[in-house]
Short mmCIF file of C-alpha atoms in Angstrom, two decimals:
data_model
loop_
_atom_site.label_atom_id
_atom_site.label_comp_id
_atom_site.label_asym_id
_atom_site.label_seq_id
_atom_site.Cartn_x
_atom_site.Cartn_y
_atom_site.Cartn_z
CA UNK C 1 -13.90 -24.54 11.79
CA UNK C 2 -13.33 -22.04 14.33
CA UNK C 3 -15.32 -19.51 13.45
CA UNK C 4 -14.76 -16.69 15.57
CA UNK C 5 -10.95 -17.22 14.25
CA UNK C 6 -12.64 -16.07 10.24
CA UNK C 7 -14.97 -12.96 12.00
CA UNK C 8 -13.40 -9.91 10.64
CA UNK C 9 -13.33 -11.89 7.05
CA UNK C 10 -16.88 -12.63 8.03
CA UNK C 11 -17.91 -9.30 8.21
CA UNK C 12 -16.75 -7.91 5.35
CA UNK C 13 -17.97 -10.90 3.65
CA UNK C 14 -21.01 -9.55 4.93
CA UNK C 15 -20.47 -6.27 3.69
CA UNK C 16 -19.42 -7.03 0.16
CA UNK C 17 -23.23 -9.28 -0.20
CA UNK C 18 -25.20 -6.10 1.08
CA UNK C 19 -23.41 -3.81 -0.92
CA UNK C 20 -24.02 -6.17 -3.89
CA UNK C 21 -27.22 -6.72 -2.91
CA UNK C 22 -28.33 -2.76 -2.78
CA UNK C 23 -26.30 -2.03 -6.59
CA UNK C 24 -29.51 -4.25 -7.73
CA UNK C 25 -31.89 -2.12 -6.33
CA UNK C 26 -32.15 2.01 -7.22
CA UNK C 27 -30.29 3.19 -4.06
CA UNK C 28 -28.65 6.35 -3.47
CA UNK C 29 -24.97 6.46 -3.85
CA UNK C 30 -24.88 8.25 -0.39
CA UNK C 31 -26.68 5.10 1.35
CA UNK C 32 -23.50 2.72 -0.22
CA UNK C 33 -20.97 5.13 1.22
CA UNK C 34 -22.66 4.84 4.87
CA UNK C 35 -22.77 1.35 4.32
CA UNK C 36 -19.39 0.78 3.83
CA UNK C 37 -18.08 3.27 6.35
CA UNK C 38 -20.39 1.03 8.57
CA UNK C 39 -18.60 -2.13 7.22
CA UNK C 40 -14.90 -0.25 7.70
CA UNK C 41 -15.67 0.52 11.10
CA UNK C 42 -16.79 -3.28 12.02
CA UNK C 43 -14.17 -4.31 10.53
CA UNK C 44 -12.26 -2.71 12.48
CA UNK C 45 -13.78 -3.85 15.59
CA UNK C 46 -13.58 -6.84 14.76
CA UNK C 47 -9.87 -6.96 13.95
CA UNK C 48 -8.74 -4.96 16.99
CA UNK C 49 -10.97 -7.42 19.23
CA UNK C 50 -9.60 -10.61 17.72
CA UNK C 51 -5.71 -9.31 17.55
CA UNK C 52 -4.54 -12.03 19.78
CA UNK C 53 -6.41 -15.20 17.83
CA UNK C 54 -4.30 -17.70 16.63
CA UNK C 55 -4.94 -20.87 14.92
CA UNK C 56 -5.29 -22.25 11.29
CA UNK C 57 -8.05 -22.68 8.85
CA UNK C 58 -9.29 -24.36 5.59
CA UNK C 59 -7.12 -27.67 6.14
CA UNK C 60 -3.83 -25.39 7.24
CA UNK C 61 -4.36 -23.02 4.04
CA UNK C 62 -5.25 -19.98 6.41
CA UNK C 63 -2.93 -18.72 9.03
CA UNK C 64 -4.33 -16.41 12.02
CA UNK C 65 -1.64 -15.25 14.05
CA UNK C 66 -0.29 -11.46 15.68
CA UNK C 67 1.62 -10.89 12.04
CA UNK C 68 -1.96 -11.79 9.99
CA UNK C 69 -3.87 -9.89 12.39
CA UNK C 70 -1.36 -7.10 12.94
CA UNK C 71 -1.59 -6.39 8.98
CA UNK C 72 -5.98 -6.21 8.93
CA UNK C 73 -5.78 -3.78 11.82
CA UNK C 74 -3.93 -1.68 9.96
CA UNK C 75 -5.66 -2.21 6.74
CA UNK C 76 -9.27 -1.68 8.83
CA UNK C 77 -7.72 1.54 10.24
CA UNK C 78 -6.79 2.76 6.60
CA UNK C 79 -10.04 1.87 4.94
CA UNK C 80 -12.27 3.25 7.82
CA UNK C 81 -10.85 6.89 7.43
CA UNK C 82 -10.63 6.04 3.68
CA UNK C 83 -13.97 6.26 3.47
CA UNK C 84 -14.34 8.71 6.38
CA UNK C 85 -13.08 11.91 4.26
CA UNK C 86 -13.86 10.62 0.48
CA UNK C 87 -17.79 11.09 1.11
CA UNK C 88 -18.36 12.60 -2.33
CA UNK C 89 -16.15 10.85 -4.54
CA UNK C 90 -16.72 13.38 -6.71
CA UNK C 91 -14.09 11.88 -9.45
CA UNK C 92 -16.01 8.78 -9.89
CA UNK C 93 -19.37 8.88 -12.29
CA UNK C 94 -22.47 9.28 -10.38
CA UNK C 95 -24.42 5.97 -12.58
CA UNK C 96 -21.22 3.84 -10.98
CA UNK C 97 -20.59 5.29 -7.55
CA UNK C 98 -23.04 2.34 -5.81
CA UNK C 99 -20.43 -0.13 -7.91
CA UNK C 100 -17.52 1.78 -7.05
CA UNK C 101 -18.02 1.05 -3.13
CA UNK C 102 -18.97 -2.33 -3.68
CA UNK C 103 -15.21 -2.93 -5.76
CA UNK C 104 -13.62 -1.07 -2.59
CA UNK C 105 -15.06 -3.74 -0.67
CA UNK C 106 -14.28 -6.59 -2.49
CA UNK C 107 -10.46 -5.27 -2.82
CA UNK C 108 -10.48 -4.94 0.90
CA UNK C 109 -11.46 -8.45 1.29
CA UNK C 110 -8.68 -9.51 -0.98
CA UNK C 111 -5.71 -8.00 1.18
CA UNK C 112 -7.45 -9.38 4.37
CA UNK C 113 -7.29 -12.68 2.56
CA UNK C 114 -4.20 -11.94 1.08
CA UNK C 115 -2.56 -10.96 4.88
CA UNK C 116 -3.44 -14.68 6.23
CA UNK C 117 -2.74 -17.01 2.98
CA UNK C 118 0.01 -19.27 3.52
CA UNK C 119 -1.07 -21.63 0.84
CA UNK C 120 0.13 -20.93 -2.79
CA UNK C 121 -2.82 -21.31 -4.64
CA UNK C 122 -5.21 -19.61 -1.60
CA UNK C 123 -2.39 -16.74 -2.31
CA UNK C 124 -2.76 -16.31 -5.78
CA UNK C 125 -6.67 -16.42 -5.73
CA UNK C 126 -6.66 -13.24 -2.99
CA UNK C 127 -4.40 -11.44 -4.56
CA UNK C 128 -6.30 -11.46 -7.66
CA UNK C 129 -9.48 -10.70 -6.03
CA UNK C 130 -7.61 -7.44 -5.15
CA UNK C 131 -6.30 -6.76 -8.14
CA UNK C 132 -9.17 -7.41 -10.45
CA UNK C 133 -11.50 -5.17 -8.10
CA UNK C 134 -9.06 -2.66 -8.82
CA UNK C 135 -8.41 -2.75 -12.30
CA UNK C 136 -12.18 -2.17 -12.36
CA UNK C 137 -12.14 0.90 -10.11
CA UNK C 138 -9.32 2.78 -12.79
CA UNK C 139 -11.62 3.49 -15.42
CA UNK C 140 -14.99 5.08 -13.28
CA UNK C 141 -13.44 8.03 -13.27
CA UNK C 142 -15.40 10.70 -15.25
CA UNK C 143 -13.57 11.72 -18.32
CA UNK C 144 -13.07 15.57 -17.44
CA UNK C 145 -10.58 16.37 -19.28
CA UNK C 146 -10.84 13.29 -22.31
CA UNK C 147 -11.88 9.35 -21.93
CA UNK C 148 -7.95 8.28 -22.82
CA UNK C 149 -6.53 9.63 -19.30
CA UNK C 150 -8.39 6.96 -17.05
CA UNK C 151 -8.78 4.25 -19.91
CA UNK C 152 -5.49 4.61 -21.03
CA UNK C 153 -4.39 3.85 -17.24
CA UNK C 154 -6.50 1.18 -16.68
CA UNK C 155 -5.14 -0.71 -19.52
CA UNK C 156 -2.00 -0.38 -18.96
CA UNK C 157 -2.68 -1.44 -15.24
CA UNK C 158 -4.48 -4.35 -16.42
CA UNK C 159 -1.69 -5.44 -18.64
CA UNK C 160 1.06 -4.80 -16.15
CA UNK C 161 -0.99 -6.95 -13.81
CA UNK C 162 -1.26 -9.79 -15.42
CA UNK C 163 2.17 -10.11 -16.67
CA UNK C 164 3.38 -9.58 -13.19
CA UNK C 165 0.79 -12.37 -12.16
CA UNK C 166 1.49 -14.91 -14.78
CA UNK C 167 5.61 -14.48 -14.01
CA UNK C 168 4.57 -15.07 -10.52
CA UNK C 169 2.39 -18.11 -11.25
CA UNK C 170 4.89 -19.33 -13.19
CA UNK C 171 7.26 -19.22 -9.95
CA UNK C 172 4.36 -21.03 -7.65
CA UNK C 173 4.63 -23.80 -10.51
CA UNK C 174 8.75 -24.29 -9.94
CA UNK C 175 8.36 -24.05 -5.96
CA UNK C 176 5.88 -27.26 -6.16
CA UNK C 177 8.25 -28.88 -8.63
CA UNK C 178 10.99 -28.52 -6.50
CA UNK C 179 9.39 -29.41 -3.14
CA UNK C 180 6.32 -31.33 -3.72
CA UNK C 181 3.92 -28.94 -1.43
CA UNK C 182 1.82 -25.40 -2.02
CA UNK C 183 2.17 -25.25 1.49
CA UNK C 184 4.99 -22.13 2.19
CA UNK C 185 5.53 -23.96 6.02
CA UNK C 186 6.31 -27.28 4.29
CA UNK C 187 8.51 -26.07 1.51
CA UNK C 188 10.23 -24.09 3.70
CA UNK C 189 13.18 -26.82 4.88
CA UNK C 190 13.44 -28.24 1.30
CA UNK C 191 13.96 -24.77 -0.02
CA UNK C 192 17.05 -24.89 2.32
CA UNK C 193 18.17 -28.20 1.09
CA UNK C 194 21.81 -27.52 -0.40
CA UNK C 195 21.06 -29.09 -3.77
CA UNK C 196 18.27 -26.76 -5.01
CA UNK C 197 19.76 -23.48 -3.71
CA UNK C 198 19.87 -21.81 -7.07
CA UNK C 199 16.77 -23.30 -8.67
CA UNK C 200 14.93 -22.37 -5.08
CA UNK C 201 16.08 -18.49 -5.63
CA UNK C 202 15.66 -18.28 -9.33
CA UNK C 203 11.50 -19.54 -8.45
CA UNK C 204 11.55 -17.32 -5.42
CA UNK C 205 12.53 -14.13 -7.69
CA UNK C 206 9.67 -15.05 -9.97
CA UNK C 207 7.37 -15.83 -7.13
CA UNK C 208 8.20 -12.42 -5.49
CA UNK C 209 7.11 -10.58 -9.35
CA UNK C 210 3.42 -10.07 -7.87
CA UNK C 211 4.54 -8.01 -4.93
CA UNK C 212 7.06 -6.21 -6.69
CA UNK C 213 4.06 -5.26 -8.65
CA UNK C 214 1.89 -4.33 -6.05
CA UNK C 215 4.88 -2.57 -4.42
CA UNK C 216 5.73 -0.53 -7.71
CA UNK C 217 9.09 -1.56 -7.38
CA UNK C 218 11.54 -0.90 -10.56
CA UNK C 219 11.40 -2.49 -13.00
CA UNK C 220 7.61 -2.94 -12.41
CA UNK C 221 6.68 0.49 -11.96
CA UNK C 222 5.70 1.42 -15.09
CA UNK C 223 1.41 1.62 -13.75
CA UNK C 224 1.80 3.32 -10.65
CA UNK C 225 2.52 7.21 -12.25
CA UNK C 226 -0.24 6.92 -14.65
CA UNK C 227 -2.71 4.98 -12.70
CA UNK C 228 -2.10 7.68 -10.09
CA UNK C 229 -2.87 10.47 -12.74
CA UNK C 230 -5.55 8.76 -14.42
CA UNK C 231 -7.75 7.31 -11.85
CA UNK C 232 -9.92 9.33 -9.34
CA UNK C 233 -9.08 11.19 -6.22
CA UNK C 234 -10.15 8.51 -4.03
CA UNK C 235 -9.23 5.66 -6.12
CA UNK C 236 -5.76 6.75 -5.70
CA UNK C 237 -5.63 6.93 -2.50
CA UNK C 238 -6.42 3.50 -2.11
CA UNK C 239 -3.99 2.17 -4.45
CA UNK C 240 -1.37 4.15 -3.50
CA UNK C 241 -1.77 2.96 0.25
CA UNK C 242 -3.32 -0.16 1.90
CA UNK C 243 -2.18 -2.67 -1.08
CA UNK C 244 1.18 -2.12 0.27
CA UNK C 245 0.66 -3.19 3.45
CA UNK C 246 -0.46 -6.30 2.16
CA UNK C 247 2.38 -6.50 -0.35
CA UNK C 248 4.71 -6.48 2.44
CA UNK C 249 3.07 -8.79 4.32
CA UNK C 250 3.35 -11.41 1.54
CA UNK C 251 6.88 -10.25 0.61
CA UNK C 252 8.07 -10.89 4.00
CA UNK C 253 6.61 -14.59 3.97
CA UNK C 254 8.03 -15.36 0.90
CA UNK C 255 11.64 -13.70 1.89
CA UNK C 256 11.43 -15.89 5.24
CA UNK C 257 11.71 -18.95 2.69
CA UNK C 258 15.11 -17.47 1.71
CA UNK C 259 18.70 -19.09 3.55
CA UNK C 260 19.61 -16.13 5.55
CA UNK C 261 23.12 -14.92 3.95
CA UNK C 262 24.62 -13.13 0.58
CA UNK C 263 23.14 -15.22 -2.02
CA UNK C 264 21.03 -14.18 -5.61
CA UNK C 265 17.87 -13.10 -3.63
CA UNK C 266 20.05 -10.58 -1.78
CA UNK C 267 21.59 -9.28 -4.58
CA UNK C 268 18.93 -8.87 -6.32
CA UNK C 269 16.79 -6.99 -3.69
CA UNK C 270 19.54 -4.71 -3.23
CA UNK C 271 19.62 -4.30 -7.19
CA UNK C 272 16.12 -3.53 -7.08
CA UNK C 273 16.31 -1.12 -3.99
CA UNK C 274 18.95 1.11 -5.64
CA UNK C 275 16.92 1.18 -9.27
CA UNK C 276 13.43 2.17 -7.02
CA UNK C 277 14.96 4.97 -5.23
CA UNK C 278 17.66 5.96 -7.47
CA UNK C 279 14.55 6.33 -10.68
CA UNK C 280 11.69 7.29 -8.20
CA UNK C 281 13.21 10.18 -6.41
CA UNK C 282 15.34 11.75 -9.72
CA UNK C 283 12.20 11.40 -11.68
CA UNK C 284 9.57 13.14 -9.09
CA UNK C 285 11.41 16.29 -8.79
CA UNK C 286 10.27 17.68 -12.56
CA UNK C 287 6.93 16.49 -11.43
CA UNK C 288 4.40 19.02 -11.56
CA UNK C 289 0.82 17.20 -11.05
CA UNK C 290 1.19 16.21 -7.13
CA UNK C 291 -0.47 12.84 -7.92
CA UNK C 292 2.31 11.83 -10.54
CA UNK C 293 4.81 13.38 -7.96
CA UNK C 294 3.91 11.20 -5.68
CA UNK C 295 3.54 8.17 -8.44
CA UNK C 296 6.94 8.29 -8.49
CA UNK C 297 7.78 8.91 -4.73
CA UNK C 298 6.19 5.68 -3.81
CA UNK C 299 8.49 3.62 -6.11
CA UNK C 300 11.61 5.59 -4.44
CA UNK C 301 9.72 4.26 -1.31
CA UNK C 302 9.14 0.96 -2.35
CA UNK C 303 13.10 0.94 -2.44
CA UNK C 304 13.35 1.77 1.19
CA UNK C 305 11.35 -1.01 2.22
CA UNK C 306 13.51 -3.27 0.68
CA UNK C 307 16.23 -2.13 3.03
CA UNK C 308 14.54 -4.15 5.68
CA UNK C 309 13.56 -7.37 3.17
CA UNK C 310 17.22 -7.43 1.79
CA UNK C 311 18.47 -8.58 5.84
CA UNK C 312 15.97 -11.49 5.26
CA UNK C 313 15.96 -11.12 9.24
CA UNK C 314 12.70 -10.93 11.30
CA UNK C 315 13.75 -7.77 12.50
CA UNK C 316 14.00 -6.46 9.11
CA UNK C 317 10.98 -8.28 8.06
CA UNK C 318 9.99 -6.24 11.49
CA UNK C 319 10.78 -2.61 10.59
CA UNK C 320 9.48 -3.02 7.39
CA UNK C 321 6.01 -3.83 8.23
CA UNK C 322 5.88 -0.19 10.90
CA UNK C 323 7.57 1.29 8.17
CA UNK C 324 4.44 0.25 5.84
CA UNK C 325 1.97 0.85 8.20
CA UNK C 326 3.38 4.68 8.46
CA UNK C 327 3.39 4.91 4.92
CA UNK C 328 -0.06 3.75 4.56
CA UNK C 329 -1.35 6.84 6.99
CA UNK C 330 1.29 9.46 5.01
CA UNK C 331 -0.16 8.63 2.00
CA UNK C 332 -4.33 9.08 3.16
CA UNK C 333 -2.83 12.33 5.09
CA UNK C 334 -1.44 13.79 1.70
CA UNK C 335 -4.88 12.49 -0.28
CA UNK C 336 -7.12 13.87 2.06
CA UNK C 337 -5.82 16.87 1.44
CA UNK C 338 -6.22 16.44 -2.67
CA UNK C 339 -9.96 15.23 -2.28
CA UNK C 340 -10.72 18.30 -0.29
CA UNK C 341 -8.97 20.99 -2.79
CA UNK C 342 -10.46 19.74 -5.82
CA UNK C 343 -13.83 20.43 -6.10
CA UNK C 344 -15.00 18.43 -9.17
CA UNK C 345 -12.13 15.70 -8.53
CA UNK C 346 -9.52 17.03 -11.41
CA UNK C 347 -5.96 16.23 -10.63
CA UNK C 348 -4.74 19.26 -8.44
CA UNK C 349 -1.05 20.38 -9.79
CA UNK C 350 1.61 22.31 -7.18
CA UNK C 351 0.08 25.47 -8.01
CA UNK C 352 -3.01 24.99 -7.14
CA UNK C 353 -2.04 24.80 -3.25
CA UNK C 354 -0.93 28.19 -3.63
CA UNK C 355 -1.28 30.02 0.07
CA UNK C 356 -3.67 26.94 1.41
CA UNK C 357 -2.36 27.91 4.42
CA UNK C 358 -4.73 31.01 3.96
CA UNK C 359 -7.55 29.57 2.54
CA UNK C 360 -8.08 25.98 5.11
CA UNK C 361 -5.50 26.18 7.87
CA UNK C 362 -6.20 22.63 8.71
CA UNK C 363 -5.80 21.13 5.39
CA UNK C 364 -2.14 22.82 4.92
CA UNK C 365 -1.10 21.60 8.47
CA UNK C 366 -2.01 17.78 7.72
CA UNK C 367 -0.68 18.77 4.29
CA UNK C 368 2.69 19.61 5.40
CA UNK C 369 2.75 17.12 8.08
CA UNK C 370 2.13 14.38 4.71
CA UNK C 371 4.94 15.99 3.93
CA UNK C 372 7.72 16.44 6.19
CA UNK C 373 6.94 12.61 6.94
CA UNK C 374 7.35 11.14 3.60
CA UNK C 375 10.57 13.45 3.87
CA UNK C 376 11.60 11.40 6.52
CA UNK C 377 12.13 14.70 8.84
CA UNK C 378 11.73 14.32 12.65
CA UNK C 379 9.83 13.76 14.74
CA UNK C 380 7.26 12.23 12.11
CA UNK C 381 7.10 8.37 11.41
CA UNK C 382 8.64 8.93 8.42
CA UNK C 383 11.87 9.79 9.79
CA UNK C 384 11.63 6.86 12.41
CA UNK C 385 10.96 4.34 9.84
CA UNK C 386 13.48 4.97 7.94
CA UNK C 387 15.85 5.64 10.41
CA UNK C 388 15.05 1.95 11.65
CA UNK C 389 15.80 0.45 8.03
CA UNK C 390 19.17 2.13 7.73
CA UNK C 391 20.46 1.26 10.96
CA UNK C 392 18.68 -2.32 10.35
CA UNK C 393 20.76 -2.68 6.59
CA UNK C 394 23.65 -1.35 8.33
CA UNK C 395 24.28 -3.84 10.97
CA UNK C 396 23.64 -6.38 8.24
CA UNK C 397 26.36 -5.25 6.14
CA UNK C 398 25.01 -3.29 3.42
CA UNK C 399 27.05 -0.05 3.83
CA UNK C 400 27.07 0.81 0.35
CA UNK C 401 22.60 0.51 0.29
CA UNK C 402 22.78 2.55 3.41
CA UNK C 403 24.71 6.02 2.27
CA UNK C 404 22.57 5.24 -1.33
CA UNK C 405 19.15 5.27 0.41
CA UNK C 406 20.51 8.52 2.77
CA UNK C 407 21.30 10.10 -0.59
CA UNK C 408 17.87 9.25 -2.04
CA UNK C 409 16.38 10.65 1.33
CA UNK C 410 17.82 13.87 0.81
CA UNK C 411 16.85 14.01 -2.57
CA UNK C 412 13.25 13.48 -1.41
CA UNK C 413 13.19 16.43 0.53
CA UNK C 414 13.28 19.15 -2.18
CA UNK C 415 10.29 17.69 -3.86
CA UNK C 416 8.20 17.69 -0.76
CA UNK C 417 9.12 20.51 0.82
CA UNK C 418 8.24 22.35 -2.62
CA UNK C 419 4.46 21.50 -2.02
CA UNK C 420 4.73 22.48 1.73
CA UNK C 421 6.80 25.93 0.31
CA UNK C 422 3.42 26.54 -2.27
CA UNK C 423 1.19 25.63 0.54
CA UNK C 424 2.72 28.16 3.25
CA UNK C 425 4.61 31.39 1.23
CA UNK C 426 2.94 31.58 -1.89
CA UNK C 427 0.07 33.80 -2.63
CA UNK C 428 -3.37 32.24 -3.08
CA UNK C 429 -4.41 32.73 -6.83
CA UNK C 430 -7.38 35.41 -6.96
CA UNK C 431 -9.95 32.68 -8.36
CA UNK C 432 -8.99 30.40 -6.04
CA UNK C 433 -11.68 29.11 -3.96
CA UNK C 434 -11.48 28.53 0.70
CA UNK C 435 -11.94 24.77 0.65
CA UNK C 436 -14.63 24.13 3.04
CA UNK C 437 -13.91 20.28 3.97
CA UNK C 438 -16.74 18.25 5.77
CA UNK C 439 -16.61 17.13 9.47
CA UNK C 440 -15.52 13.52 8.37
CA UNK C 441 -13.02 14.86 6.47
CA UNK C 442 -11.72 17.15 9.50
CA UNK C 443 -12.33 14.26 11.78
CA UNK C 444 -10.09 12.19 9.07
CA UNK C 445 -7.22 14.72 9.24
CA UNK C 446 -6.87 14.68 12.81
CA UNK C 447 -6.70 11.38 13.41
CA UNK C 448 -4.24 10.97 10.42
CA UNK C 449 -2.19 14.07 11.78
CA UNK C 450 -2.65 11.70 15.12
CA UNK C 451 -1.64 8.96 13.80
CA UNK C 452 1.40 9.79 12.13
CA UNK C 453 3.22 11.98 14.96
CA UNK C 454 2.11 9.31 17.60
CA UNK C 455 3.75 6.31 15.51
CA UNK C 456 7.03 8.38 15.25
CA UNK C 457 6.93 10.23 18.43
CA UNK C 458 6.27 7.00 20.54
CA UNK C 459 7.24 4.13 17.96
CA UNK C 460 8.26 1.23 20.72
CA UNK C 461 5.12 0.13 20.99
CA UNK C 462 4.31 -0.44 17.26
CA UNK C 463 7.96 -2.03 16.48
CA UNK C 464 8.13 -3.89 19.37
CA UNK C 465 4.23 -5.44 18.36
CA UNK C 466 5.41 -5.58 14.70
CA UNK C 467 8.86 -7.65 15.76
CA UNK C 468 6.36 -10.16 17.78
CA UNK C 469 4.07 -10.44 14.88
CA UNK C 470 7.19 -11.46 12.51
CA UNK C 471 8.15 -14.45 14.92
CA UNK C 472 4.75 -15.77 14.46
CA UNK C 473 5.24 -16.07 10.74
CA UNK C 474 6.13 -19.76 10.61
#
C-alpha cells in the first residue's frame, strides 16, 4: 500500500489512539482540547500537502483523487478553527469533556473516510463511524435547564439515524442485486443499461436516504431543529457544518451513477428541493432561539444544494461542493459568535444579541457577516454560491426550481437580517454582560470573516479547483 497516499487518515488515526489513550488516564480536559487542536492542525497539513495524490487503496475500495482530497481540506480547515474558538466547551459536562474530544475525533475520521469510499460497504461503515460518534456527543450536554432537552434530542437523532441508514442499506442491497458489484465504478455502466432504468433509480433514491439525512433534507429533517436546540454550543456547530461537506461529497458520487436527463431521480430531487426550502425558510421566521432558527435554515439550504445535484452534471456536482464548503465556514462564523455570548453554554435567543455591536464589536461584525452570507447578499460567498446554482439549474432547464429557490432566498433575508437588526440598533439589556472572547476565538473570527469574503470576493479559484475535482470522480 502506498502509504503516504493514507497520511492525513494516518494522522488522525493517530490522534483518535492518543486521545483514547489519555481518557484512561486522569488528564485535564484542557490537555485533550490542545491535543486535538494539535491533531486538527496536522491534519491539515497533511491534507493541504498531499492535495495532488492520486491513486487507490484497500483492493480499489479507497479512492484518492483532487475531489477526495479537495473535501478533507476543507473538512481539516473547519475542524482546526472548530476547535480553535470552542476552548471551553462550556455546554458539555466537565466528567465527559476528555470523551467529548475524543468522539470529535473519531467523527472527523468518519467524513475523511467517508470523502474517499467508493466501495458500498467501506461507505456504509464510515458513515456510521460518523454518525454513531455523534449520536454520542447529543446527550453530554449539561442539563441546565432539565435532562429531557439534550436526551430527548439525542433519541430522536438516534432513531432518525438509523431509519435513514437501514432505508439506505436496504438500497446498497438492490444496487448489488442488480449489478453484481459494491464497487460504485463498476456498477456504474450497468446502472445505465436500458433494462434496469427504473429498478436502478428506485435503489438509487433509497441509497441516497443516508445523505438526505445527513443533509437534513425534507422529509428527513425532523433531527436537525431539535438536535440543534438540545445539544451543546459546540456540538452544534459541528453538526450543523462539516457533515455536510461530506454529505455532498457522497451525494454527488452516487448522483454521477444517474443517466444524465429528466427521469425519477430528477424529479424527485427537484421534489425534495422545493419541500427543503419551501418548509425551512417559512418555518425559521417565527423562530426565536437562533439555534432552532438556524435548524431550520439549513434544511431551506439543504434545498439549494440540490439545485446543483438535480443537473446530475459535473458542473453542478461542481458548484455544489464551493457552495458547501461556504456553508461550512457561514455556519462556524455564526457559532462562534453563540459560544462566545453565552457564558455557561445556554441556548442564546434573538434578544440576547441586543446592541452586541456595543458590547464586542468584533463578534457583531463576524456576526453579521454569518449573516448577510447565509442571506445570500453580495459580495459574501453566500451570494456567489447561490448565484452559481441558479444560473447552473437554469441552463439545465429547471425554470420553475430557479424563480422557487429566488423566492425562498428572499424569504431568507428577513430572518437573518432580524439577528443582524438586534445585533446593531437595539439597546443592550442593562444585565447584559461585554463578552470578552479569547485570542483563539478572535483569531477564529478573522480567519472565518477571511474566509468567507475571500471565497465570494475571488471565487474562480475555488470553482474552478472544485470543477477539476468533480472530473476526477470516476
Amino acid at each position: 500500500m502506498n502509504a503516504h497516499l493514507f497520511a492525513p487518515e494516518l494522522v488522525l488515526l493517530a490522534g483518535c489512539l492518543l486521545a483514547f489513550g489519555m481518557t484512561l488516564t486522569a488528564c485535564r480536559p484542557q490537555s485533550l482540547r490542545l491535543v486535538a487542536l494539535g491533531v486538527g492542525a496536522a491534519f491539515a497539513v497533511a491534507c493541504f500537502v498531499s492535495l495532488s495524490a492520486t491513486g487507490e487503496l484497500f483492493y480499489g475500495a479507497y479512492r484518492v483523487d483532487l475531489f477526495s482530497q479537495l473535501v478533507k481540506c476543507a473538512l481539516a480547515t473547519g475542524f482546526t478553527l472548530l476547535t480553535l474558538f470552542g476552548a471551553d466547551v462550556r455546554g458539555v459536562s466537565v466528567r465527559m469533556r476528555a470523551e467529548y474530544y475524543l468522539f470529535l475525533l473519531t467523527a472527523l475520521l468518519g467524513l475523511t473516510l467517508l470523502s474517499s469510499s467508493v466501495e458500498l460497504i467501506t461507505l456504509f461503515v464510515a458513515l456510521e463511524l460518523s454518525s454513531y460518534s455523534l449520536y454520542l456527543l447529543v446527550p453530554m450536554r449539561t442539563p441546565s435547564e432539565s435532562l429531557r432537552l439534550p436526551m430527548e434530542a439525542a433519541v430522536k437523532y438516534l432513531l432518525f439515524g438509523v431509519t435513514a441508514s437501514g432505508i439506505m442499506l436496504f438500497g446498497m442491497s438492490w444496487i448489488f442485486g442488480l449489478t453484481g458489484t459494491t464497487y460504485l465504478a463498476k456498477a456504474l455502466p450497468v446502472m445505465h443499461a436500458a433494462g434496469v432504468q427504473v429498478t436502478a433509480a428506485i435503489a438509487l433514491c433509497m441509497l441516497l436516504c443516508g445523505m438526505f439525512f445527513k443533509l437534513a433534507v425534507f422529509p428527513f429533517h425532523f433531527w436537525a431543529p431539535d438536535v440543534y436546540q438540545g445539544a451543546s454550543n459546540d456540538t452544534t456547530a459541528f453538526i450543523s457544518s462539516l457533515p455536510k461537506v461530506a454529505a455532498v461529497a457522497v451525494l454527488a458520487r452516487f448522483c454521477a451513477l444517474a443517466e444524465p436527463g429528466p427521469g425519477p431521480l430528477v424529479w424527485l430531487l427537484t421534489a425534495l428541493s422545493i419541500a427543503s426550502m419551501c418548509y425551512g425558510n417559512l418555518v425559521a421566521l417565527v423562530q426565536t432561539d437562533v439555534k432552532r432558527m438556524l435548524g431550520f435554515s439549513g434544511i431551506a439550504h439543504a434545498g439549494y444544494i440540490l439545485l446543483g445535484m438535480v443537473t446530475l452534471q459535473s458542473w453542478g456536482f461542481g458548484t455544489a461542493l464551493y457552495y458547501a464548503t461556504g456553508y461550512l465556514f457561514m455556519m462556524l462564523a455564526a457559532f462562534l459568535v453563540l459560544c462566545a455570548v453565552a457564558p455557561q453554554g445556554e441556548n442564546p435567543a434573538v434578544r440576547d444579541l441586543n446592541g452586541l455591536a456595543g458590547r464586542s464589536p468584533l463578534l457583531a461584525f463576524v456576526l453579521g457577516v454569518s449573516m448577510f452570507a447565509l442571506a445570500g447578499i453580495p459580495p459574501f460567498v453566500g451570494f456567489m454560491g447561490k448565484f452559481l446554482l441558479l444560473t447552473g439549474a437554469w441552463k439545465a432547464g429547471h425554470s420553475v426550481l430557479v424563480v422557487i429557490a429566488a423566492i425562498n432566498t428572499a424569504i431568507g433575508i428577513y430572518y437573518y437580517l432580524q439577528v443582524v437588526r438586534a445585533a446593531y440598533t437595539e439597546a443592550a439589556p442593562a444585565e447584559a454582560a461585554a463578552p470578552a472572547p479569547a485570542v483563539g476565538t478572535r483569531l477564529a473570527g478573522i480567519c472565518l470573516v477571511g474566509l468567507v469574503v475571500a471565497l465570494g470576493v475571488a471565487p474562480e479559484r475555488m470553482v474552478q479547483l472544485a470543477m477539476e475535482a468533480v472530473q476526477s470522480i470516476w
